[in-house]
Short mmCIF file of C-alpha atoms (C1' of nucleotides) in Angstrom, two decimals:
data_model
loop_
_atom_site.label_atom_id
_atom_site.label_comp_id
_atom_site.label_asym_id
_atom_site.label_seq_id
_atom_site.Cartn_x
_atom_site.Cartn_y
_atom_site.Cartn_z
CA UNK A 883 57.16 25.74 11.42
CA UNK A 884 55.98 23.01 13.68
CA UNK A 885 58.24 22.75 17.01
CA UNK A 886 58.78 20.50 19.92
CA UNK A 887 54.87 19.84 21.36
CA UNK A 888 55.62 21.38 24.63
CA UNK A 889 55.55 24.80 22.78
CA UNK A 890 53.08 24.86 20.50
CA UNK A 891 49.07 23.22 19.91
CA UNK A 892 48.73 22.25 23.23
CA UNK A 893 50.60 24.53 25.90
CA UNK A 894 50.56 27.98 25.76
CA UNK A 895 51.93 28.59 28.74
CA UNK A 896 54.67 31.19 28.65
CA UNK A 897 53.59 32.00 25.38
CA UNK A 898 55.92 34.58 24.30
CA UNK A 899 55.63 34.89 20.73
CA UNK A 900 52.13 33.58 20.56
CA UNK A 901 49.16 36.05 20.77
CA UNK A 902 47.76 36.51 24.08
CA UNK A 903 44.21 35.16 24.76
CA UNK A 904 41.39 37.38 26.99
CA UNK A 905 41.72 34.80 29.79
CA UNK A 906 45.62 34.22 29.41
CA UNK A 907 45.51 37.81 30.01
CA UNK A 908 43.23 37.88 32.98
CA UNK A 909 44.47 34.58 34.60
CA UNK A 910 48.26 35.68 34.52
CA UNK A 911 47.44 38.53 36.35
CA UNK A 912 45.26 36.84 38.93
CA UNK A 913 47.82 34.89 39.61
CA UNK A 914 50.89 37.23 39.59
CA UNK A 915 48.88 39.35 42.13
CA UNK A 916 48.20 36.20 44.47
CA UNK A 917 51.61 35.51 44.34
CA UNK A 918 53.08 38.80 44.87
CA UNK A 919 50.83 38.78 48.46
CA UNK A 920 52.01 34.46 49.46
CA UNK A 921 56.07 35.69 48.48
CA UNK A 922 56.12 38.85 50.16
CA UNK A 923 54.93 37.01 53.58
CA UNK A 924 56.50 33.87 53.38
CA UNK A 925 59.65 34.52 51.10
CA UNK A 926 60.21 32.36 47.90
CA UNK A 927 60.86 29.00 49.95
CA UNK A 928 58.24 30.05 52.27
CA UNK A 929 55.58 30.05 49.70
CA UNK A 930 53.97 26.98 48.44
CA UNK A 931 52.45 26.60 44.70
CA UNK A 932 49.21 25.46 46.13
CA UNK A 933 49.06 28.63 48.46
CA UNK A 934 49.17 30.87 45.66
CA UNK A 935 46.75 28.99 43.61
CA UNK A 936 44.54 28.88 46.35
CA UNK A 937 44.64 32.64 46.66
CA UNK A 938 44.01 32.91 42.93
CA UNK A 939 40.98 31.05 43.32
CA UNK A 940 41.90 27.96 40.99
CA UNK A 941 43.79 24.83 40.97
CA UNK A 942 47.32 23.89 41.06
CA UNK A 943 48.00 22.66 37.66
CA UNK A 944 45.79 25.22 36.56
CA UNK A 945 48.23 27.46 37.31
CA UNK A 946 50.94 25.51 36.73
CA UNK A 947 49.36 25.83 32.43
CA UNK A 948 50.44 29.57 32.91
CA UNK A 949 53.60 29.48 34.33
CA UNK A 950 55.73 26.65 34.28
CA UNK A 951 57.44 26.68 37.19
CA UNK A 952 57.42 28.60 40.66
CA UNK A 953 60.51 30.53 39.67
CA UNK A 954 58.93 31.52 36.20
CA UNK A 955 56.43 33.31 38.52
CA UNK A 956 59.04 35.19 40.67
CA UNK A 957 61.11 35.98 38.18
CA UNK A 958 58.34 37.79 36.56
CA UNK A 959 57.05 39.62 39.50
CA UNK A 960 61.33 40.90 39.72
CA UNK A 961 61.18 42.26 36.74
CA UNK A 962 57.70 44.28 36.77
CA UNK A 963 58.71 45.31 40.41
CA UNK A 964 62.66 46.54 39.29
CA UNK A 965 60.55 48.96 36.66
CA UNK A 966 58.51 50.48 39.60
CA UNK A 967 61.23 50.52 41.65
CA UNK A 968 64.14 52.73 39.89
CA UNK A 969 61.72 55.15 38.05
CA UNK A 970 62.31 57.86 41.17
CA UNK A 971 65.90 57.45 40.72
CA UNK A 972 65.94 57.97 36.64
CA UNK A 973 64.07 60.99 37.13
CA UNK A 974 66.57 62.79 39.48
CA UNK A 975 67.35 65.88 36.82
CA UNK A 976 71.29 67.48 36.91
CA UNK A 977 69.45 70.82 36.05
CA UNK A 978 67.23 70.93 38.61
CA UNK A 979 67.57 72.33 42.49
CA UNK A 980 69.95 69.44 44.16
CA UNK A 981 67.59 70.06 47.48
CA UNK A 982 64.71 69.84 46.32
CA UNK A 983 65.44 67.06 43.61
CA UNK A 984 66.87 65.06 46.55
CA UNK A 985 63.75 65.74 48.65
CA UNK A 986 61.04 64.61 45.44
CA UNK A 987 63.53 61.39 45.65
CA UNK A 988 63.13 60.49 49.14
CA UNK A 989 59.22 61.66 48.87
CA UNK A 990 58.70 59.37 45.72
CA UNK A 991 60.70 56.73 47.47
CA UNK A 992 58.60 56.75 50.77
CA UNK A 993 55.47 56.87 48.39
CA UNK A 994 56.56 53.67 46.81
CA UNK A 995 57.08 51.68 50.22
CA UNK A 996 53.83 53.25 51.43
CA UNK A 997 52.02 52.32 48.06
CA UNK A 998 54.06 48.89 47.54
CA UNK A 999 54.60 47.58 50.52
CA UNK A 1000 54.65 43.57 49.19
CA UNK A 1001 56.96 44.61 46.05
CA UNK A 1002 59.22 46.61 48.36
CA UNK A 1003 59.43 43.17 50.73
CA UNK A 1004 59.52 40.98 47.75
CA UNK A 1005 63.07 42.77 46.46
CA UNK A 1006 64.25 42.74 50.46
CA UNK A 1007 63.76 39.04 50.47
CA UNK A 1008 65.39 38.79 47.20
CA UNK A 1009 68.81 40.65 48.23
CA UNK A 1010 68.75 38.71 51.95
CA UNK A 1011 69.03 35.76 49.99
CA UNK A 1012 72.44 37.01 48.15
CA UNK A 1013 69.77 38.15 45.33
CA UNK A 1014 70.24 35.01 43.43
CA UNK A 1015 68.05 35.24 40.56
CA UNK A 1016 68.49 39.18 39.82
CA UNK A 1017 72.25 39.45 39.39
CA UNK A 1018 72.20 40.78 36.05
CA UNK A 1019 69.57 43.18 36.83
CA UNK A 1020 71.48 44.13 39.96
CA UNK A 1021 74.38 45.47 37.55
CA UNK A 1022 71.77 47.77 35.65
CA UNK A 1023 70.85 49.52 38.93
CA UNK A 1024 74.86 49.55 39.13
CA UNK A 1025 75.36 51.76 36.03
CA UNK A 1026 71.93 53.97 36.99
CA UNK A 1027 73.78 54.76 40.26
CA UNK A 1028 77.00 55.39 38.62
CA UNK A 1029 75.07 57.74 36.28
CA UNK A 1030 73.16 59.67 38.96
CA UNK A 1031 76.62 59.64 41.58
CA UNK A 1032 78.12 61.91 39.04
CA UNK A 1033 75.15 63.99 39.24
CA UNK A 1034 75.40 64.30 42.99
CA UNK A 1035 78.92 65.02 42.48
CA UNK A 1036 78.62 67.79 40.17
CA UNK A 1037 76.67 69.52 42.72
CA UNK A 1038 79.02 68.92 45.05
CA UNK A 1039 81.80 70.48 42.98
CA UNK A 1040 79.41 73.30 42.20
CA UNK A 1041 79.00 74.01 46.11
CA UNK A 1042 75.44 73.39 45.87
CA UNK A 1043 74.86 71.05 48.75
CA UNK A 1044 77.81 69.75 51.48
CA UNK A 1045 80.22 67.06 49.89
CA UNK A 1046 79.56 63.73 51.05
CA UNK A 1047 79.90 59.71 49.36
CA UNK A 1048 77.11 60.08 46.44
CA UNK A 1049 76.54 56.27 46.83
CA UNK A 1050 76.32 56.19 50.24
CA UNK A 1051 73.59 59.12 49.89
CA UNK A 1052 71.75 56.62 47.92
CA UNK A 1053 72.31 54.11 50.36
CA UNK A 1054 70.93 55.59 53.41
CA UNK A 1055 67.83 56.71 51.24
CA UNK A 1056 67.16 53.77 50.23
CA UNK A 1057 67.58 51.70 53.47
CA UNK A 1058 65.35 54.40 55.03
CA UNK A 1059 62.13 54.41 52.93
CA UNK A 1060 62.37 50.81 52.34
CA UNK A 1061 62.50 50.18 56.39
CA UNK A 1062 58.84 51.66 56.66
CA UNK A 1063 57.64 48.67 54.14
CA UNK A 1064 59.97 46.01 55.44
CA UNK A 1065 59.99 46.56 58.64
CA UNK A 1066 56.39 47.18 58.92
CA UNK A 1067 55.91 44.83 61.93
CA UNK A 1068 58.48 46.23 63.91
CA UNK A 1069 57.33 49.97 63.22
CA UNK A 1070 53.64 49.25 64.25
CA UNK A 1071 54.30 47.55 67.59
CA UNK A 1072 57.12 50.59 68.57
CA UNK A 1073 54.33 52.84 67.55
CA UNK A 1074 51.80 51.31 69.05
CA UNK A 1075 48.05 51.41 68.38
CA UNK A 1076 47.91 55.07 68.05
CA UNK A 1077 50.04 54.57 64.89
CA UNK A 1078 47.59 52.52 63.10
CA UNK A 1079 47.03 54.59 60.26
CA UNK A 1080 48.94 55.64 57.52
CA UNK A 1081 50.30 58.99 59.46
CA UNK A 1082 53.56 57.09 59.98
CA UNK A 1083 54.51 57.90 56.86
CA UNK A 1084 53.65 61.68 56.76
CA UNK A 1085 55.94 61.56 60.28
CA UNK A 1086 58.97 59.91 58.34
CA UNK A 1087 58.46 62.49 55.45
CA UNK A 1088 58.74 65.75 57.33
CA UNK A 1089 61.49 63.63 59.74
CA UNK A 1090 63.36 62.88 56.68
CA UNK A 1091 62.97 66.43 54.94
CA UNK A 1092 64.59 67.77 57.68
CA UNK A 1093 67.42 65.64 58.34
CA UNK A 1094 68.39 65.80 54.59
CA UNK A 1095 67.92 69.35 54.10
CA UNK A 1096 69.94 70.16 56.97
CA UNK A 1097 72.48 67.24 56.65
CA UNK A 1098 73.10 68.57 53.07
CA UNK A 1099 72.91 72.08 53.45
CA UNK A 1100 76.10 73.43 51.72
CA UNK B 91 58.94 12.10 90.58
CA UNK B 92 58.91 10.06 87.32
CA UNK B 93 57.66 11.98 84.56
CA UNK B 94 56.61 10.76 81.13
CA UNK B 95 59.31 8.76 79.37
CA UNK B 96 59.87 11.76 76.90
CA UNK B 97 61.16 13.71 79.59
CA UNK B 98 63.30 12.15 81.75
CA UNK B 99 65.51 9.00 81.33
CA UNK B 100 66.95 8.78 77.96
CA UNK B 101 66.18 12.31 76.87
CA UNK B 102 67.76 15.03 77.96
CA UNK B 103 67.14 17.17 74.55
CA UNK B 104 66.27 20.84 76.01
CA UNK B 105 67.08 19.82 79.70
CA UNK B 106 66.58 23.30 81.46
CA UNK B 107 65.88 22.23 84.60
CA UNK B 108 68.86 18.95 84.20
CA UNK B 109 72.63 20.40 84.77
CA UNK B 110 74.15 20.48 81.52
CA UNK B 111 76.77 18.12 80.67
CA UNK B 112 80.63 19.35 78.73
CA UNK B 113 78.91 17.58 75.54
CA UNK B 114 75.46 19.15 75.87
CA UNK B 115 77.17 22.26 75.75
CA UNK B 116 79.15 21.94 73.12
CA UNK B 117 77.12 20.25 70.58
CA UNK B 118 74.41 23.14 71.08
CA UNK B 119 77.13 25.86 70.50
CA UNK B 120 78.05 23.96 67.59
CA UNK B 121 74.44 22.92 66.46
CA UNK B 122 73.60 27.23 66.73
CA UNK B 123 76.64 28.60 65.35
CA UNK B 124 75.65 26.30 61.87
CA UNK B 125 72.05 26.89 62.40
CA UNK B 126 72.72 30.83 62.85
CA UNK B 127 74.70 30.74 59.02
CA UNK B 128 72.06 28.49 57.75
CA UNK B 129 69.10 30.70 58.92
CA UNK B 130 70.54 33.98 57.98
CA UNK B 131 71.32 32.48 54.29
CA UNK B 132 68.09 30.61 53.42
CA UNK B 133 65.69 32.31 55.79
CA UNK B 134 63.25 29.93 58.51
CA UNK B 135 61.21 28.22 55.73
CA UNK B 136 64.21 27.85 53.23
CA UNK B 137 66.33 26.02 56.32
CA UNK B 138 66.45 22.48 56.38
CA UNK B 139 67.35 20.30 59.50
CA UNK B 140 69.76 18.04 57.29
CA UNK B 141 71.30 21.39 55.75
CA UNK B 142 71.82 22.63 59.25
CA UNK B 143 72.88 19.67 60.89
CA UNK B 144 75.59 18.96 57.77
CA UNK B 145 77.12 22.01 58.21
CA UNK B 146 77.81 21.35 62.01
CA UNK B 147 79.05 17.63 61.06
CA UNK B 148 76.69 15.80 62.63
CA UNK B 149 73.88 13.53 62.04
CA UNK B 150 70.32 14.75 61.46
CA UNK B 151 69.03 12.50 64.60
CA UNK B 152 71.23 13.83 66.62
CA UNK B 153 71.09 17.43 66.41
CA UNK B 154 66.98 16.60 66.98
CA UNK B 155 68.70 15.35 70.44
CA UNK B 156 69.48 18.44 71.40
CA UNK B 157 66.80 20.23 69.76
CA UNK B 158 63.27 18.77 69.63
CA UNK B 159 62.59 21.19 66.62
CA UNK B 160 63.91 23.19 63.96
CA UNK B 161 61.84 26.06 65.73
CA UNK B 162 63.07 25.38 69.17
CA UNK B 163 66.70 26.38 67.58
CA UNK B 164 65.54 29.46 65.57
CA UNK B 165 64.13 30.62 69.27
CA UNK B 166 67.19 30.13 70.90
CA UNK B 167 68.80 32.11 68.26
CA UNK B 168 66.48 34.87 68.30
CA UNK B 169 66.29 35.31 72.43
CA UNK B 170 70.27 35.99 72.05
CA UNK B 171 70.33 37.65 69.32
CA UNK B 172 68.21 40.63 70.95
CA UNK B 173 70.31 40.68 73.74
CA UNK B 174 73.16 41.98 71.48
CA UNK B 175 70.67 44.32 69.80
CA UNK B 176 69.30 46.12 72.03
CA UNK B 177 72.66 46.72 73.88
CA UNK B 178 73.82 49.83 72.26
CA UNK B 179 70.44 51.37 72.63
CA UNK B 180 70.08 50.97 76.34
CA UNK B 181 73.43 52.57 76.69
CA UNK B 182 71.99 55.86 75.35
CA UNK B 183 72.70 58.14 78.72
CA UNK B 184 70.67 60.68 79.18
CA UNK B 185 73.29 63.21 80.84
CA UNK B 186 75.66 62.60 78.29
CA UNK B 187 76.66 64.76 75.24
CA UNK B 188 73.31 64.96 72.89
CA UNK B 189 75.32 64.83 69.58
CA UNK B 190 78.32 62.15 70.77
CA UNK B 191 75.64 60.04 72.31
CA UNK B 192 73.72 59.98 69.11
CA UNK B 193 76.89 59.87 67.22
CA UNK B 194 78.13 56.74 69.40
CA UNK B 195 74.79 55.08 68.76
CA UNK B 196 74.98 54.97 65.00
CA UNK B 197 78.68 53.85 65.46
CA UNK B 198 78.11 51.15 67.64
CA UNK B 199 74.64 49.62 65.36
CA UNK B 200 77.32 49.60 62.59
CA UNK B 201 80.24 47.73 64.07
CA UNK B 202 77.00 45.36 64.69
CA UNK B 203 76.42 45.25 61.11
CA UNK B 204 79.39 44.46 60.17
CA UNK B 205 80.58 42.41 62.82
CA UNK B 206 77.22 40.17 63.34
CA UNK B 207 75.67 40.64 59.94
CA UNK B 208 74.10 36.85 60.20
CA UNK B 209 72.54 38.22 62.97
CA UNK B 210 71.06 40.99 61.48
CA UNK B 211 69.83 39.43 58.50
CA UNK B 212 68.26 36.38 60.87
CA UNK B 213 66.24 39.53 62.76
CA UNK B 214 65.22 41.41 59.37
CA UNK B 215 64.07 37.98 58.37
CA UNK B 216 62.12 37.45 61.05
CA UNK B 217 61.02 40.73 61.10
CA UNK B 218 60.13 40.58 57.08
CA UNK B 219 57.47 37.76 57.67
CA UNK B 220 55.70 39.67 60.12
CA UNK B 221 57.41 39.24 62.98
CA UNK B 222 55.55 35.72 64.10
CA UNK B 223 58.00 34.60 67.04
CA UNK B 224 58.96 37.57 68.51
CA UNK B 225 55.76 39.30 69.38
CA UNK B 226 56.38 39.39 73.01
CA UNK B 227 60.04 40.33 72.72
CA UNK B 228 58.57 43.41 70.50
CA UNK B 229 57.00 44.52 73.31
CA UNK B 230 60.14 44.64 75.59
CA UNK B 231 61.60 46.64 72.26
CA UNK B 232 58.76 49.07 72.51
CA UNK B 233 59.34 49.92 75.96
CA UNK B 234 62.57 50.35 75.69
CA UNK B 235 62.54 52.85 72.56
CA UNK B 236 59.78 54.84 74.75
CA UNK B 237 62.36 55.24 77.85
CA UNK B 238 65.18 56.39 74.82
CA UNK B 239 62.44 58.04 73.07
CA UNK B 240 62.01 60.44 76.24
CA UNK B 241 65.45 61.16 76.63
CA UNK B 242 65.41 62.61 73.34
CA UNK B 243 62.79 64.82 73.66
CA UNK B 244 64.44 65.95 77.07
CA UNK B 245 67.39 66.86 74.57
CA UNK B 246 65.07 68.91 72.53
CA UNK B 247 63.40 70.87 75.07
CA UNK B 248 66.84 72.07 76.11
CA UNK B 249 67.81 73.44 72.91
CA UNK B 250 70.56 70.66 72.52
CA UNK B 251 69.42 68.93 69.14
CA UNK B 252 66.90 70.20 66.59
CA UNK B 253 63.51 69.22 67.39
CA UNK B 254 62.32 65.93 65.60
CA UNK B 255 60.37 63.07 65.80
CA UNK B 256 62.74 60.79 68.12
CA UNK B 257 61.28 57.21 67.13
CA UNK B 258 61.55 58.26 63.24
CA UNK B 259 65.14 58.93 64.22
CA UNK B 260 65.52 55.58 65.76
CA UNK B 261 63.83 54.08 62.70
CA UNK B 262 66.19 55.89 60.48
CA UNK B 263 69.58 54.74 62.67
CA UNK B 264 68.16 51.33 62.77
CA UNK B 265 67.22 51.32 58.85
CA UNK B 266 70.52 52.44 57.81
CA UNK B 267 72.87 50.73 59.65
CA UNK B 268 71.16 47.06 59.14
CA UNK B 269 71.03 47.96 55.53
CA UNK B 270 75.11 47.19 55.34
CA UNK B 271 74.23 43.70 56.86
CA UNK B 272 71.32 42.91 54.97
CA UNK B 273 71.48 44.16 51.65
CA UNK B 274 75.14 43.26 51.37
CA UNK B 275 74.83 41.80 48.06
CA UNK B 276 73.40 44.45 46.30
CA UNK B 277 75.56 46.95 48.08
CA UNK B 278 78.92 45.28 46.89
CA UNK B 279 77.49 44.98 43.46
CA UNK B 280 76.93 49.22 43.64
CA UNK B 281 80.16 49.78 45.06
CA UNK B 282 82.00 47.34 42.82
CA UNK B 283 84.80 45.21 42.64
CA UNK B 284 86.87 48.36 44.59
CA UNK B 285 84.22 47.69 47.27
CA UNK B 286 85.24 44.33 48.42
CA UNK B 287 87.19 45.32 51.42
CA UNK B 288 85.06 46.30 54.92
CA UNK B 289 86.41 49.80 53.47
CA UNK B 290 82.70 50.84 52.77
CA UNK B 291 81.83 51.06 56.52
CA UNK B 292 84.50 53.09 57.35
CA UNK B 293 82.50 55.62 54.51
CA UNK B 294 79.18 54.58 55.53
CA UNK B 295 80.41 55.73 59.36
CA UNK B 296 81.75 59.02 57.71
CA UNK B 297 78.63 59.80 55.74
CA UNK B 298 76.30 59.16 58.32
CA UNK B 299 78.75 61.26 61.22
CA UNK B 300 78.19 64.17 58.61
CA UNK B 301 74.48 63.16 57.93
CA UNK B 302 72.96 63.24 61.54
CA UNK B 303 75.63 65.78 63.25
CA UNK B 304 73.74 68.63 60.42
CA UNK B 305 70.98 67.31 60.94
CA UNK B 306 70.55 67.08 64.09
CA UNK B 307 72.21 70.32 64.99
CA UNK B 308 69.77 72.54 67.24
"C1'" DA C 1042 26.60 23.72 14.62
"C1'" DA C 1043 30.92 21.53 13.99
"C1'" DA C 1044 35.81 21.60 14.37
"C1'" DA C 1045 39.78 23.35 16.44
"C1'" DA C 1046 42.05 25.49 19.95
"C1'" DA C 1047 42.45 26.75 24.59
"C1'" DT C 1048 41.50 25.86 29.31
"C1'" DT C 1049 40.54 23.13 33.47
"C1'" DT C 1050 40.36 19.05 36.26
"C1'" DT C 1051 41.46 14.48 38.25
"C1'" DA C 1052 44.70 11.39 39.39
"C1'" DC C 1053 49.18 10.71 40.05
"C1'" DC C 1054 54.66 10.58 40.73
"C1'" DG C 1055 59.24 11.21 42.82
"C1'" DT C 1056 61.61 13.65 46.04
"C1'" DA C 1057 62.41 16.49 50.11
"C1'" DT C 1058 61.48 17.32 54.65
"C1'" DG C 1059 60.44 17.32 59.71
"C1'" DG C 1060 60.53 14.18 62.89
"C1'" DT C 1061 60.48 9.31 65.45
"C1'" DC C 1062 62.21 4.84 67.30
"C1'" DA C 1063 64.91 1.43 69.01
"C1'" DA C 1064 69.22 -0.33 68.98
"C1'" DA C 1065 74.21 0.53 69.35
"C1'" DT C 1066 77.89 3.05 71.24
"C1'" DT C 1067 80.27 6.14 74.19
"C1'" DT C 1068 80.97 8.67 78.48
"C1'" DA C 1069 80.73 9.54 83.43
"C1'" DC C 1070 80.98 7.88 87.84
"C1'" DA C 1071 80.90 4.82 92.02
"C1'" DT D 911 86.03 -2.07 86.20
"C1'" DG D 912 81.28 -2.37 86.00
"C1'" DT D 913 77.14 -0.06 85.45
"C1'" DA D 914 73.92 3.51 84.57
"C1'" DA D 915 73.24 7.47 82.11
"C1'" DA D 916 74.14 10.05 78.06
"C1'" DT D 917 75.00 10.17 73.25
"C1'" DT D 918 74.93 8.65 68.45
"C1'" DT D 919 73.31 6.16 64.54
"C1'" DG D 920 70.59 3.80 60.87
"C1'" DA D 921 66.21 2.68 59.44
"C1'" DC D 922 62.05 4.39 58.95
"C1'" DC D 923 57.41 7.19 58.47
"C1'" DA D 924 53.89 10.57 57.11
"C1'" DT D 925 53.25 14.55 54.92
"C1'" DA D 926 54.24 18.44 51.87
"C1'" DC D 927 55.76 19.90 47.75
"C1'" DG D 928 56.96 20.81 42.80
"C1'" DG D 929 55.57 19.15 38.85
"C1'" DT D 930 53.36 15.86 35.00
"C1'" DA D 931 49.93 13.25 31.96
"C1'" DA D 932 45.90 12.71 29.91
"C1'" DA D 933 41.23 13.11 29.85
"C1'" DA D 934 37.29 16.34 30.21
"C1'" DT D 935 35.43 20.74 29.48
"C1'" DT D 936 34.95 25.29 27.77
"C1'" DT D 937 35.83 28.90 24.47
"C1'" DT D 938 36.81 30.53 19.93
"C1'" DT D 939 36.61 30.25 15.11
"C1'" DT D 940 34.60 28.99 10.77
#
DNA sequence: AAAAAATTTTACCGTATGGTCAAATTTACA
DNA sequence: TGTAAATTTGACCATACGGTAAAATTTTTT
C-alpha cells in the first residue's frame, strides 16, 4: 500500500508504524535529551533548532529527518515527562495511613524535582504559557485529582486527618516541591554558597514533614 | 557640553538625566503596561517588539524612541516589579504577633497573586531561565530574607512558633502563593468550570490559614 | 559484492525579528 | 506666530530562524 512519498521510502521520520532502526533509536534519544536541557533554559521560543542540534552533536536537518518540526520534539518530551510526573499521585492508596501516604507523596514529589529538575521546568514553562499544547492532557490530571480528592475526603469524613480543600492540598504540594526545581536560581543565591549541595532538599523534606504532619493532624 | 549625536539633540529615548516631558511619560506608562501583558504571556524570548508595540497602539519605531531595546523595557519592568514584591516581606515586624504576622504574610503574597499575577508570572519567568538580569537584585533579596530569617528564629527561641527551618518556610509561602498566579491555567482546569470565579483564593487563603497556623503552632 | 534502504550533508528559501535612519509632523515655548 | 525641540512615521537592513530539496554517503539486506 504505497502512500504519499513524504511517509514512506524516503523519510522515516516520525515513523510510527514503521519498525524502528538501531540509530533511529539512538539518534531520537540524543536528541530528545539535548532538547529537554536547550527548552528547560530558554523556554520553547527561547530555544533555537540549531541549539539543540548543536548539543546533540549533529546538524540541523539532520535532526530535522527525526522530527519534523520543533513542536514534534516538545510535544514528545510533554508526554514522556506527564508519565514521570503523576506516577506519585496514582500511587496514593485509600487503604493506607492518610499521614504517612501524604508524606511518601510530598517525599516522591521532592525526589522528582530534585531528580528532574529540567522536566519539572519544562511543564512550568508549559503552564506559564496558558499550557497551550497540553490541554487535553491537562484534563487527564483533572479526573486523577478528582479521583484521589475523594480519597482525601474519605479520610476526612473518617476523622483521620483535619478537614481541609482536598484540591487545594494538592495544590500547595505541588507548588512546593516544584519551587525547589523551578526556582532553583532564586533558592541558591537566598541560600548562599553554603547551600551548594544537594542538602537543600533534605532541609525542605524534614521542613515539609513537619508542617504537613502537624497542619493535618486530626 | 555636546555629547555624541545619539545622546542629546534629537534623542531623548531613556533621558534620565533630561526632565521628562507629559508625552514621555505617558507613552512609557503605556509602552510598559502592554509590554508587562506581553512579557508575562509569551515570556522574554517569545516577546516581540511589533507584538508589544501593537498592543499599546503605536508604531514599532516609536516605542524604540522611548526604549532603545526590548531589554531596556523588560529591566524597567523587573526593577518595579520587586519593589511590590518584596513589600509584604519587609513588613514582617518582629514584635508583632508570631502567628498573625506569619498569617498576614501569606495573606498579603496572595492578594499579590491575584491582584498582579502578570507580575508574578514575568518574575517566575525570569526566575525559570536562571535568573540572568536580576543577579544583583537577588542579592538585595538575600539580605533581606536573612534580616526576616532572624526574626524567625528569635520567634522560635521564645517558644512562640514550632522550631523550623525559617528560609524553607519562606520558600514554601513564596511557592504557594505564586503558584495561583503562575500556574493559573492548569489550576482552573483542576478546579473546573465551578472554578472560574476569584472564589478559589478565598479557599486557597482558608487552606493555607489552617495549613501554617498547625503547623506552625509551638 | 551489489542493490536497496536509511542516514547525513550542502546549499538554499521565505519569513520574522531587532533595530536604524532620515524625513515628516507635532508640540512647547519665547 | 515663529522657531526649536520633541515626536512620529515609512522605508529599510542584517541577521536569525524554521524548514526544504536533492545530492552524497553510510548502513543494512540479499
Amino acid at each position: 500500500m504505497p502512500a504519499s512519498k513524504s511517509d514512506t521510502s524516503v523519510a522515516p521520520r516520525s515513523a510510527a508504524t514503521r519498525k524502528r532502526t538501531r540509530i533511529q533509536q539512538e539518534k531520537e534519544e540524543l536528541i530528545l535529551e539535548a532538547a529537554l536541557d536547550v527548552f528547560a533554559r530558554h523556554g520553547f521560543r527561547g530555544s533555537t533548532i540549531d541549539q539543540i542540534a548543536e548539543q546533540a552533536g549533529i546538524s540541523k536537518p539532520n535532526l530535522l529527518y527525526y522530527f519534523r518540526t520543533k513542536e514534534a520534539i516538545h510535544r514528545m518530551l510533554i508526554d514522556r515527562l506527564l508519565d514521570t510526573w503523576l506516577e506519585p499521585m496514582k500511587i496514593i492508596d485509600a487503604d493506607g495511613d492518610p499521614i504517612s501516604e501524604i508524606q511518601s507523596y510530598i517525599r516522591r514529589k521532592l525526589e522528582l524535582a530534585r531528580d528532574y529538575p529540567r522536566e519539572s521546568r519544562l511543564f512550568a514553562n508549559e503552564i506559564l504559557q496558558g499550557a497551550p499544547h497540553i490541554q487535553e492532557e491537562l484534563h487527564d490530571l483533572r479526573e486523577l485529582v478528582e479521583e484521589k480528592a475523594e480519597i482525601i475526603r474519605g479520610w476526612i469524613t473518617q476523622g483521620k486527618i483535619a478537614p481541609c480543600d482536598p484540591k487545594h492540598l494538592f495544590f500547595s504540594i505541588w507548588a512546593i516541591t516544584q519551587h525547589y526545581a523551578d526556582f532553583d536560581a532564586q533558592i541558591r543565591v537566598v541560600l548562599g554558597t553554603t547551600g551548594e549541595g544537594e542538602g537543600r532538599f533534605e532541609d525542605a523534606a524534614r521542613f515539609l514533614d513537619q508542617l504537613y504532619v502537624n497542619g493535618l493532624k486530626g
